[in-house]
Amino acid sequence: MTTIAELSLSTDEFALAETFQELPALEVRVESVVAEGPTRTVPLVWFSEVDRETLEAALEADATVDDYRQLLENTADGDLFYRVTYTEAVGSVCCCVYEHGGTVLDARVADGQWTLRLLFPHREELSDAVSGIEAQGVRIDVRRMVEAGTDEDLETTAALTEPQQEAIAEAYRQGYYDVPREISLEELANELDISHQALSERLRRANRVLAGEQLDEPAGEVATPD
């Protein structure tokens, strides 16, 4: 079933990071996203609450921007319309979406977060895309999922992955959840032969999934291999 999802990620870890730091009042609306080959993403972007000279100075200094070009002169309300070419690091996030059959429907920024609205032919492809993005070290949350043609939210708690099941089962057996704890996180990580950070993240995801199921609420994330 075709799935539409809203994903959010910090502006600090994605496109226009330095521009938003320089211009915190900047408003952005992505009109469309054009993929140019396997590693290029070229969005058409509306910028508001900024003048052309100030905006272009910020874009020029932004390490996430490879090139930019104004497509329309200032509109009646002062908006600026640009074609922006991102660097490969930013483009690779969107390419994870494309490589798994996804389409970027729109994107916007609010409160220091990018929100991307994506369409996938199958829900499993969404999960694979999220895994691919997080493998690049980018933290991402799935805020909402709906089946195309319906208004009903889908559960985003998905079954625990095999690594998550192994981690939470071993944590339980070793007394990690006992009071007081019988084993530390560092010791448990050594038992499982993974890093302390990887285990912490794995348990956090598993616990969030289980908590969401108990509360009958979406967990806000799709289960991923880590």
mmCIF file with all atom_site columns, C-alpha atoms in Angstrom, residues 4-5 29 37 47 63 73 81 88 109 111 114 128 139 160 167 170 182 185 187-188 198 206 210-211:
data_model
loop_
_atom_site.group_PDB
_atom_site.id
_atom_site.type_symbol
_atom_site.label_atom_id
_atom_site.label_alt_id
_atom_site.label_comp_id
_atom_site.label_asym_id
_atom_site.label_entity_id
_atom_site.label_seq_id
_atom_site.pdbx_PDB_ins_code
_atom_site.Cartn_x
_atom_site.Cartn_y
_atom_site.Cartn_z
_atom_site.occupancy
_atom_site.B_iso_or_equiv
_atom_site.pdbx_formal_charge
_atom_site.auth_seq_id
_atom_site.auth_comp_id
_atom_site.auth_asym_id
_atom_site.auth_atom_id
_atom_site.pdbx_PDB_model_num
ATOM 1  C CA . ILE A 1 4   ? 2.876  9.015  2.807   1.00 0.00 ? 4   ILE A CA 1
ATOM 2  C CA . ALA A 1 5   ? 5.175  9.916  5.694   1.00 0.00 ? 5   ALA A CA 1
ATOM 3  C CA . ARG A 1 29  ? 9.217  26.708 1.474   1.00 0.00 ? 29  ARG A CA 1
ATOM 4  C CA . GLY A 1 37  ? 21.748 11.901 -11.156 1.00 0.00 ? 37  GLY A CA 1
ATOM 5  C CA . PHE A 1 47  ? 12.756 32.376 0.840   1.00 0.00 ? 47  PHE A CA 1
ATOM 6  C CA . ALA A 1 63  ? 29.025 24.734 3.397   1.00 0.00 ? 63  ALA A CA 1
ATOM 7  C CA . GLU A 1 73  ? 12.704 38.760 -9.014  1.00 0.00 ? 73  GLU A CA 1
ATOM 8  C CA . PHE A 1 81  ? 12.587 32.192 -5.528  1.00 0.00 ? 81  PHE A CA 1
ATOM 9  C CA . GLU A 1 88  ? 26.908 15.742 -1.991  1.00 0.00 ? 88  GLU A CA 1
ATOM 10 C CA . VAL A 1 109 ? 11.249 24.469 8.121   1.00 0.00 ? 109 VAL A CA 1
ATOM 11 C CA . ASP A 1 111 ? 11.449 25.613 15.033  1.00 0.00 ? 111 ASP A CA 1
ATOM 12 C CA . TRP A 1 114 ? 13.107 20.337 8.520   1.00 0.00 ? 114 TRP A CA 1
ATOM 13 C CA . ASP A 1 128 ? 14.834 1.004  4.509   1.00 0.00 ? 128 ASP A CA 1
ATOM 14 C CA . ARG A 1 139 ? 19.127 11.583 13.344  1.00 0.00 ? 139 ARG A CA 1
ATOM 15 C CA . LEU A 1 160 ? 11.141 -4.878 16.950  1.00 0.00 ? 160 LEU A CA 1
ATOM 16 C CA . ALA A 1 167 ? 19.513 -6.437 22.962  1.00 0.00 ? 167 ALA A CA 1
ATOM 17 C CA . GLU A 1 170 ? 19.807 -9.940 26.936  1.00 0.00 ? 170 GLU A CA 1
ATOM 18 C CA . GLU A 1 182 ? 22.842 -6.229 38.054  1.00 0.00 ? 182 GLU A CA 1
ATOM 19 C CA . LEU A 1 185 ? 25.343 -0.580 30.092  1.00 0.00 ? 185 LEU A CA 1
ATOM 20 C CA . GLU A 1 187 ? 29.274 -4.379 30.634  1.00 0.00 ? 187 GLU A CA 1
ATOM 21 C CA . LEU A 1 188 ? 26.191 -5.347 28.638  1.00 0.00 ? 188 LEU A CA 1
ATOM 22 C CA . ALA A 1 198 ? 25.178 1.554  19.704  1.00 0.00 ? 198 ALA A CA 1
ATOM 23 C CA . ALA A 1 206 ? 13.217 -0.839 21.449  1.00 0.00 ? 206 ALA A CA 1
ATOM 24 C CA . LEU A 1 210 ? 7.235  -1.130 23.407  1.00 0.00 ? 210 LEU A CA 1
ATOM 25 C CA . ALA A 1 211 ? 6.080  1.946  25.313  1.00 0.00 ? 211 ALA A CA 1
#
